[in-house]
Coordinates of C-alpha atoms in Angstrom, one line a residue:
M1309 CA -15.3 -15.0 82.7
A1310 CA -14.1 -12.1 80.6
S1311 CA -11.2 -14.0 79.3
A1312 CA -13.5 -16.9 78.3
L1313 CA -15.8 -14.4 76.4
R1314 CA -12.8 -13.0 74.6
R1315 CA -11.7 -16.5 73.5
V1316 CA -15.2 -17.1 72.2
C1317 CA -15.2 -13.8 70.2
R1318 CA -11.8 -14.5 68.7
G1319 CA -12.9 -18.0 67.7
A1320 CA -16.0 -16.6 66.0
T1321 CA -14.0 -13.9 64.3
H1322 CA -11.6 -16.5 62.9
R1323 CA -14.4 -18.7 61.7
V1324 CA -16.1 -15.8 59.9
A1325 CA -12.7 -14.8 58.3
A1326 CA -12.1 -18.4 57.2
V1327 CA -15.6 -18.7 55.6
T1328 CA -15.2 -15.3 53.9
Q1329 CA -11.8 -16.3 52.5
R1330 CA -13.2 -19.6 51.3
H1331 CA -16.1 -17.8 49.5
L1332 CA -13.7 -15.3 47.9
S1333 CA -11.4 -18.1 46.7
T1334 CA -14.2 -20.3 45.3
G1335 CA -16.6 -17.6 44.2
R1336 CA -19.4 -19.3 46.1
G1337 CA -21.7 -17.5 48.5
F1338 CA -21.7 -14.1 46.8
P1339 CA -23.8 -13.1 43.8
R1340 CA -21.9 -13.3 40.6
P1341 CA -22.3 -10.5 38.0
R1342 CA -24.6 -11.5 35.2
P1343 CA -23.6 -9.4 32.1
L1344 CA -26.1 -11.0 29.7
P1345 CA -29.2 -10.3 31.8
L1346 CA -27.9 -6.9 32.6
L1347 CA -27.4 -6.2 28.8
L1348 CA -30.9 -7.6 28.1
V1349 CA -32.6 -5.4 30.7
T1350 CA -30.6 -2.3 29.7
G1351 CA -31.2 -2.9 26.0
G1352 CA -34.9 -3.7 26.6
G1353 CA -35.3 -0.5 28.6
Y1354 CA -33.7 1.6 25.9
L1355 CA -35.8 0.0 23.2
G1356 CA -38.9 0.8 25.2
Y1357 CA -37.7 4.4 25.6
Y1358 CA -36.9 4.6 21.9
Q1359 CA -40.4 3.3 21.0
Y1360 CA -42.0 5.8 23.4
R1361 CA -40.1 8.6 21.7
K1362 CA -41.0 7.3 18.3
S1363 CA -44.7 7.0 19.1
G1364 CA -45.0 10.8 19.2
L1365 CA -43.6 11.2 15.6
E1366 CA -45.3 10.9 12.3
D1367 CA -45.2 7.6 10.3
G1368 CA -41.8 7.0 8.7
E1369 CA -39.9 9.3 11.0
S1370 CA -37.3 8.2 13.4
P1371 CA -36.3 10.0 16.7
T1372 CA -32.8 11.6 16.6
A1373 CA -30.3 10.9 19.3
T1374 CA -30.3 13.3 22.3
D1375 CA -27.4 15.5 23.1
T1376 CA -26.4 13.2 25.9
E1377 CA -26.5 10.1 23.6
V1378 CA -24.4 12.0 21.0
A1379 CA -21.9 13.1 23.7
L1380 CA -21.6 9.5 25.0
Y1381 CA -21.0 8.3 21.4
R1382 CA -18.4 11.0 20.8
S1383 CA -16.6 9.9 24.0
F1384 CA -15.6 6.6 22.4
P1385 CA -12.0 6.7 21.2
T1386 CA -12.9 6.4 17.5
R1387 CA -9.9 8.5 16.5
I1388 CA -7.4 6.3 18.3
L1389 CA -9.1 3.2 16.9
S1390 CA -9.0 4.7 13.4
R1391 CA -5.3 5.4 13.7
A1392 CA -4.7 1.8 15.0
W1393 CA -6.8 0.5 12.1
G1394 CA -4.7 2.6 9.7
R1395 CA -1.5 1.0 11.1
L1396 CA -3.0 -2.4 10.8
N1397 CA -3.9 -1.8 7.2
G1398 CA -0.2 -1.0 6.5
V1399 CA 1.1 -4.3 7.9
E1400 CA 2.4 -6.5 5.0
L1401 CA 0.7 -9.9 4.9
P1402 CA 2.4 -13.1 4.1
A1403 CA 1.7 -14.1 0.5
W1404 CA -0.1 -17.3 1.6
L1405 CA -2.4 -15.4 3.9
R1406 CA -3.5 -12.7 1.4
K1407 CA -6.0 -14.7 -0.6
P1408 CA -8.0 -16.1 2.3
I1409 CA -8.2 -12.7 4.1
Y1410 CA -9.2 -10.7 1.0
S1411 CA -11.6 -13.5 0.0
L1412 CA -13.4 -13.2 3.3
Y1413 CA -13.6 -9.4 2.9
I1414 CA -14.9 -9.8 -0.7
W1415 CA -17.6 -12.2 0.5
T1416 CA -18.6 -10.1 3.4
F1417 CA -19.0 -6.8 1.6
G1418 CA -19.8 -7.9 -2.0
V1419 CA -16.7 -6.6 -3.7
N1420 CA -16.6 -7.0 -7.5
M1421 CA -13.0 -7.9 -8.2
Q1422 CA -13.7 -8.4 -11.9
E1423 CA -13.6 -4.6 -12.2
A1424 CA -10.2 -4.3 -10.5
A1425 CA -7.2 -3.4 -12.6
I1426 CA -5.3 -6.3 -10.9
E1427 CA -7.5 -9.2 -10.0
D1428 CA -4.8 -11.4 -8.4
L1429 CA -5.3 -11.0 -4.7
R1430 CA -1.7 -12.0 -3.9
H1431 CA -0.6 -8.7 -5.5
Y1432 CA -1.9 -6.6 -2.7
R1433 CA 0.7 -6.5 0.1
N1434 CA -1.6 -5.2 2.8
L1435 CA -5.2 -4.3 3.5
G1436 CA -4.6 -0.7 2.6
E1437 CA -3.5 -1.5 -0.9
F1438 CA -6.5 -3.8 -1.3
F1439 CA -9.0 -1.1 -0.1
R1440 CA -7.5 1.5 -2.5
R1441 CA -7.4 -0.9 -5.5
R1442 CA -7.6 0.8 -8.9
L1443 CA -10.2 -0.1 -11.5
K1444 CA -9.9 -1.1 -15.2
P1445 CA -10.1 2.0 -17.4
A1446 CA -13.2 1.0 -19.3
V1447 CA -15.4 0.0 -16.3
R1448 CA -16.4 3.6 -15.3
P1449 CA -17.3 5.5 -18.6
L1450 CA -18.2 9.1 -18.1
C1451 CA -21.7 10.4 -19.1
A1452 CA -20.9 12.8 -21.9
T1453 CA -24.4 14.4 -21.9
S1454 CA -24.5 15.3 -18.2
C1455 CA -22.9 18.5 -16.8
L1456 CA -22.6 16.7 -13.4
I1457 CA -21.5 13.1 -12.8
S1458 CA -21.1 11.0 -9.6
P1459 CA -17.8 11.6 -7.9
A1460 CA -17.8 8.1 -6.3
D1461 CA -19.3 4.7 -6.2
G1462 CA -21.9 4.4 -3.5
K1463 CA -25.5 5.0 -2.4
I1464 CA -27.4 8.3 -2.7
L1465 CA -28.5 9.3 0.8
H1466 CA -30.1 12.6 -0.1
F1467 CA -30.3 15.2 -2.8
G1468 CA -32.2 18.4 -3.6
R1469 CA -32.3 22.1 -3.2
V1470 CA -31.0 23.9 -0.2
Q1471 CA -34.0 25.9 0.8
N1472 CA -32.4 27.6 3.8
S1473 CA -29.3 27.3 5.9
E1474 CA -30.3 23.8 7.0
V1475 CA -29.3 21.0 4.7
E1476 CA -30.7 17.4 4.9
Q1477 CA -28.1 14.6 5.4
V1478 CA -31.0 12.1 5.2
K1479 CA -34.7 12.7 5.2
G1480 CA -35.8 14.7 8.2
V1481 CA -32.3 15.0 9.7
T1482 CA -30.3 18.2 9.0
Y1483 CA -27.0 20.0 9.5
S1484 CA -26.0 23.7 9.4
L1485 CA -24.7 24.9 6.0
E1486 CA -22.6 27.5 7.7
K1487 CA -21.1 25.1 10.2
F1488 CA -20.4 22.6 7.5
L1489 CA -18.6 24.9 5.1
G1490 CA -17.3 27.4 7.7
P1491 CA -17.1 31.2 7.3
Q1492 CA -16.9 32.6 3.8
N1493 CA -15.1 35.8 2.7
G1494 CA -17.5 38.7 2.5
H1495 CA -20.4 36.9 4.2
T1496 CA -22.2 38.2 7.3
D1497 CA -22.7 36.1 10.5
D1498 CA -26.4 36.0 9.8
P1499 CA -27.2 32.3 9.1
A1500 CA -30.3 33.2 7.2
S1501 CA -28.2 35.1 4.6
F1502 CA -25.4 32.5 4.4
R1503 CA -27.0 30.6 1.6
E1504 CA -27.7 33.7 -0.5
G1505 CA -24.1 34.8 0.0
L1506 CA -22.9 31.7 -1.8
L1507 CA -25.0 32.5 -4.9
S1508 CA -23.6 34.7 -7.7
S1509 CA -26.9 35.2 -9.5
P1510 CA -30.5 35.7 -8.5
L1511 CA -31.4 33.2 -11.4
S1512 CA -29.4 30.5 -9.6
D1513 CA -30.2 28.1 -6.7
L1514 CA -28.1 26.1 -4.3
F1515 CA -28.3 22.3 -4.6
H1516 CA -26.7 19.4 -2.7
V1517 CA -26.2 15.6 -3.1
V1518 CA -24.8 13.1 -0.6
V1519 CA -23.1 9.9 -1.7
Y1520 CA -22.3 7.2 0.9
L1521 CA -19.4 4.8 0.2
A1522 CA -19.8 1.4 1.9
P1523 CA -16.7 -0.6 2.9
G1524 CA -17.0 -2.8 -0.3
D1525 CA -17.1 0.2 -2.7
Y1526 CA -14.3 1.6 -4.8
H1527 CA -12.6 4.1 -2.4
C1528 CA -11.3 6.8 -4.8
F1529 CA -13.3 9.9 -5.5
H1530 CA -13.2 11.9 -8.8
S1531 CA -14.1 15.3 -10.1
P1532 CA -17.8 15.5 -10.8
T1533 CA -17.4 18.3 -13.4
D1534 CA -14.9 20.7 -14.9
W1535 CA -14.1 23.2 -12.2
K1536 CA -11.4 25.2 -10.4
V1537 CA -10.5 24.6 -6.7
T1538 CA -9.5 27.8 -5.0
L1539 CA -9.6 26.7 -1.3
R1540 CA -9.0 23.6 0.8
R1541 CA -10.5 23.7 4.2
H1542 CA -9.7 20.9 6.7
F1543 CA -11.9 20.5 9.7
P1544 CA -10.4 18.2 12.4
G1545 CA -13.2 16.5 14.4
S1546 CA -14.8 13.2 15.5
L1547 CA -14.7 10.0 13.4
L1548 CA -18.3 8.8 14.0
S1549 CA -19.8 6.2 11.7
V1550 CA -21.6 7.7 8.7
N1551 CA -23.6 4.6 8.0
P1552 CA -27.1 5.6 6.9
G1553 CA -28.6 4.2 10.1
V1554 CA -26.4 6.5 12.2
A1555 CA -27.0 9.4 9.8
R1556 CA -30.7 9.1 10.6
L1557 CA -30.0 9.3 14.3
V1558 CA -27.3 12.0 14.8
K1559 CA -28.2 15.5 13.8
E1560 CA -25.3 17.4 12.2
L1561 CA -23.3 14.2 11.9
F1562 CA -21.4 15.7 9.0
V1563 CA -20.5 18.8 11.0
L1564 CA -19.2 16.8 13.9
N1565 CA -16.9 14.6 11.8
E1566 CA -13.5 15.4 10.4
R1567 CA -13.8 16.5 6.8
V1568 CA -11.9 18.1 3.9
A1569 CA -13.9 20.7 1.9
L1570 CA -12.6 21.7 -1.6
S1571 CA -14.4 24.9 -2.7
G1572 CA -14.2 26.9 -5.9
Q1573 CA -16.1 27.8 -9.1
W1574 CA -17.6 26.0 -12.0
Q1575 CA -19.4 27.3 -15.1
H1576 CA -22.6 28.2 -13.0
G1577 CA -20.9 29.7 -9.9
F1578 CA -20.1 28.3 -6.5
F1579 CA -19.0 24.6 -6.3
S1580 CA -17.7 22.5 -3.4
L1581 CA -16.8 18.8 -2.9
T1582 CA -16.4 17.7 0.8
A1583 CA -14.9 14.4 1.8
V1584 CA -16.3 13.4 5.2
G1585 CA -14.3 11.0 7.4
A1586 CA -15.8 8.2 9.5
T1587 CA -14.8 5.5 11.9
N1588 CA -11.7 3.7 10.6
V1589 CA -11.5 6.4 7.9
G1590 CA -8.9 8.6 9.5
S1591 CA -7.0 9.0 6.3
I1592 CA -8.4 11.3 3.6
R1593 CA -5.9 11.9 0.8
V1594 CA -6.1 14.7 -1.8
Y1595 CA -3.7 13.9 -4.7
F1596 CA -2.8 17.4 -5.6
D1597 CA -2.2 18.5 -1.9
Q1598 CA 0.6 16.5 -0.3
D1599 CA 0.6 18.8 2.7
L1600 CA -2.8 17.6 3.9
Q1601 CA -2.6 15.5 7.1
T1602 CA -5.8 14.1 8.6
N1603 CA -6.6 12.4 11.9
A1604 CA -3.8 14.0 13.8
P1605 CA -3.4 12.9 17.5
R1606 CA -4.2 16.4 18.8
Y1607 CA -6.4 19.2 17.5
S1608 CA -8.3 22.2 18.7
K1609 CA -12.1 21.6 18.9
G1610 CA -13.9 23.8 16.4
S1611 CA -10.8 24.8 14.5
F1612 CA -10.2 24.5 10.8
H1613 CA -7.1 24.9 8.6
D1614 CA -7.2 26.7 5.2
R1615 CA -5.0 26.4 2.2
S1616 CA -5.7 28.8 -0.6
Y1617 CA -4.6 27.7 -4.1
V1618 CA -4.9 31.3 -5.3
A1619 CA -1.3 32.6 -5.0
V1620 CA -0.6 36.1 -3.9
D1621 CA 2.9 37.4 -4.7
D1622 CA 3.9 33.8 -5.7
Q1623 CA 2.9 32.4 -2.3
V1624 CA 0.1 30.0 -1.5
C1625 CA -1.7 31.2 1.6
E1626 CA -2.4 28.9 4.6
T1627 CA -4.7 29.9 7.4
V1628 CA -5.2 28.4 10.9
G1629 CA -7.7 30.7 12.6
V1630 CA -5.6 33.8 11.6
A1631 CA -4.1 34.5 8.2
S1632 CA -0.5 33.3 7.6
C1633 CA 1.3 32.5 4.4
D1634 CA 3.7 29.7 3.6
G1635 CA 5.2 29.1 0.2
G1636 CA 4.1 26.0 -1.6
V1637 CA 2.9 24.6 -4.9
T1638 CA 0.4 21.9 -5.8
T1639 CA 1.3 18.6 -7.5
D1640 CA -0.2 17.8 -10.8
K1641 CA -1.9 14.5 -11.3
G1642 CA -3.9 13.2 -14.4
G1643 CA -6.7 15.7 -15.2
V1644 CA -5.3 18.3 -12.8
A1645 CA -3.6 21.6 -13.6
S1646 CA -2.4 24.1 -11.1
D1647 CA -1.6 27.7 -11.5
K1648 CA -1.8 30.9 -9.5
G1649 CA -5.5 31.1 -10.0
G1650 CA -6.3 27.7 -8.5
V1651 CA -6.3 24.0 -9.3
A1652 CA -8.3 23.1 -12.4
L1653 CA -9.9 19.7 -12.4
E1654 CA -11.3 18.0 -15.4
K1655 CA -14.6 16.0 -15.2
G1656 CA -13.8 12.4 -14.1
A1657 CA -10.2 13.2 -12.9
A1658 CA -9.1 11.3 -9.8
V1659 CA -9.1 13.7 -6.9
G1660 CA -8.4 11.6 -3.8
E1661 CA -9.1 8.6 -1.8
F1662 CA -10.4 7.3 1.5
N1663 CA -8.8 4.6 3.7
L1664 CA -12.1 2.9 3.8
G1665 CA -15.7 3.8 2.9
S1666 CA -17.1 7.2 3.9
T1667 CA -19.2 10.0 2.4
I1668 CA -18.9 12.7 -0.3
V1669 CA -21.1 15.8 -0.1
L1670 CA -21.5 18.1 -3.2
L1671 CA -22.9 21.6 -2.7
F1672 CA -23.2 23.7 -5.8
E1673 CA -24.8 26.6 -7.5
A1674 CA -26.8 26.0 -10.7
P1675 CA -29.7 27.5 -12.7
K1676 CA -33.1 27.0 -11.1
D1677 CA -34.1 24.6 -13.8
F1678 CA -31.4 22.1 -12.8
T1679 CA -33.0 18.7 -12.2
F1680 CA -31.6 15.5 -10.5
N1681 CA -31.9 12.2 -12.3
L1682 CA -31.8 10.3 -9.0
T1683 CA -33.9 8.5 -6.4
A1684 CA -33.0 8.3 -2.7
G1685 CA -31.3 5.1 -1.8
Q1686 CA -30.2 4.2 -5.3
R1687 CA -26.8 2.7 -6.1
I1688 CA -24.6 4.9 -8.3
R1689 CA -21.1 4.6 -9.8
V1690 CA -18.4 7.0 -10.8
G1691 CA -19.2 8.7 -14.1
E1692 CA -23.0 8.2 -14.0
S1693 CA -25.2 11.3 -14.4
L1694 CA -26.4 13.1 -11.3
G1695 CA -28.6 15.6 -13.1
S1696 CA -29.0 17.8 -16.1
L1697 CA -30.1 21.3 -17.3

């Protein structure tokens, strides 16, 4: 009896195993994953949560991303992707493939090739050369009557006075002035006094303007005025998108991202131009500083690297957390002059370039009666007036 029972159990076990194996091999009998319904349910739930958060805000305002959402976004390997994109941009394309690929890009992003110094698409050996194409000399005339001109082609995201130590990147979304520029010599750690410490006169005020460069824009940036650069500060960091839609969601986006800040003086006092990196914009180049290397594989979170263009004992000082000096000289390029007192830039001179579209932030001291000739969201080009006195 016992042996018969064992035979029955073994037979049942074999049949279950055979059925299971058949189901596994055919995919039948077990629920298959349904990615589309899952995405729809998840997306719908998030949109409902987003609308719930938005309902408590005033008309026209959008809820910013939570710390968890920003941390999740920052966990994406955007730096690795940007380096991979940079390598892809350097791959030489066959001559027969260049025109169709560049034509698709031109159609997608609305590029005006009639302004390009070289309109023949077959001339550009790779995507990188096409992105960094030069323009015809006459297509970007400089406004002679304005003391401050646009440093880049793009869209005006925000502009105005810096009322305190919080600066608006878009309407209602801010970033810390102190975190953005980093510590300044002779300034206290009090954030409330950081803005005042940048001003050289009680008759002056601090102003800012943000220019967003889209992928189809001209990717070089120029000097917005006659000024002298005394310090380059490189902040390694994330490479999140700086698209206006993302800028409205992520508070302190410009502080999180990798950026290169050039600081110095113009006729009215403090002046700075900061090139902010973004996804697929791992490469920020400054023509007169060949030592600058951006989007390195490794970096220390929260660190910055200084290079002073004011020489002491014929040496150019470089700082990484603590002061250290290394000999070096800057390289002259049209409109640029270097000496022991800094790098002098002429208005309209080419300063550097992005690998793709990104953002330029100007922070500058000016008399209180300085007025912007701008509207938020307007398109602007290199050489056009930003404001006047």
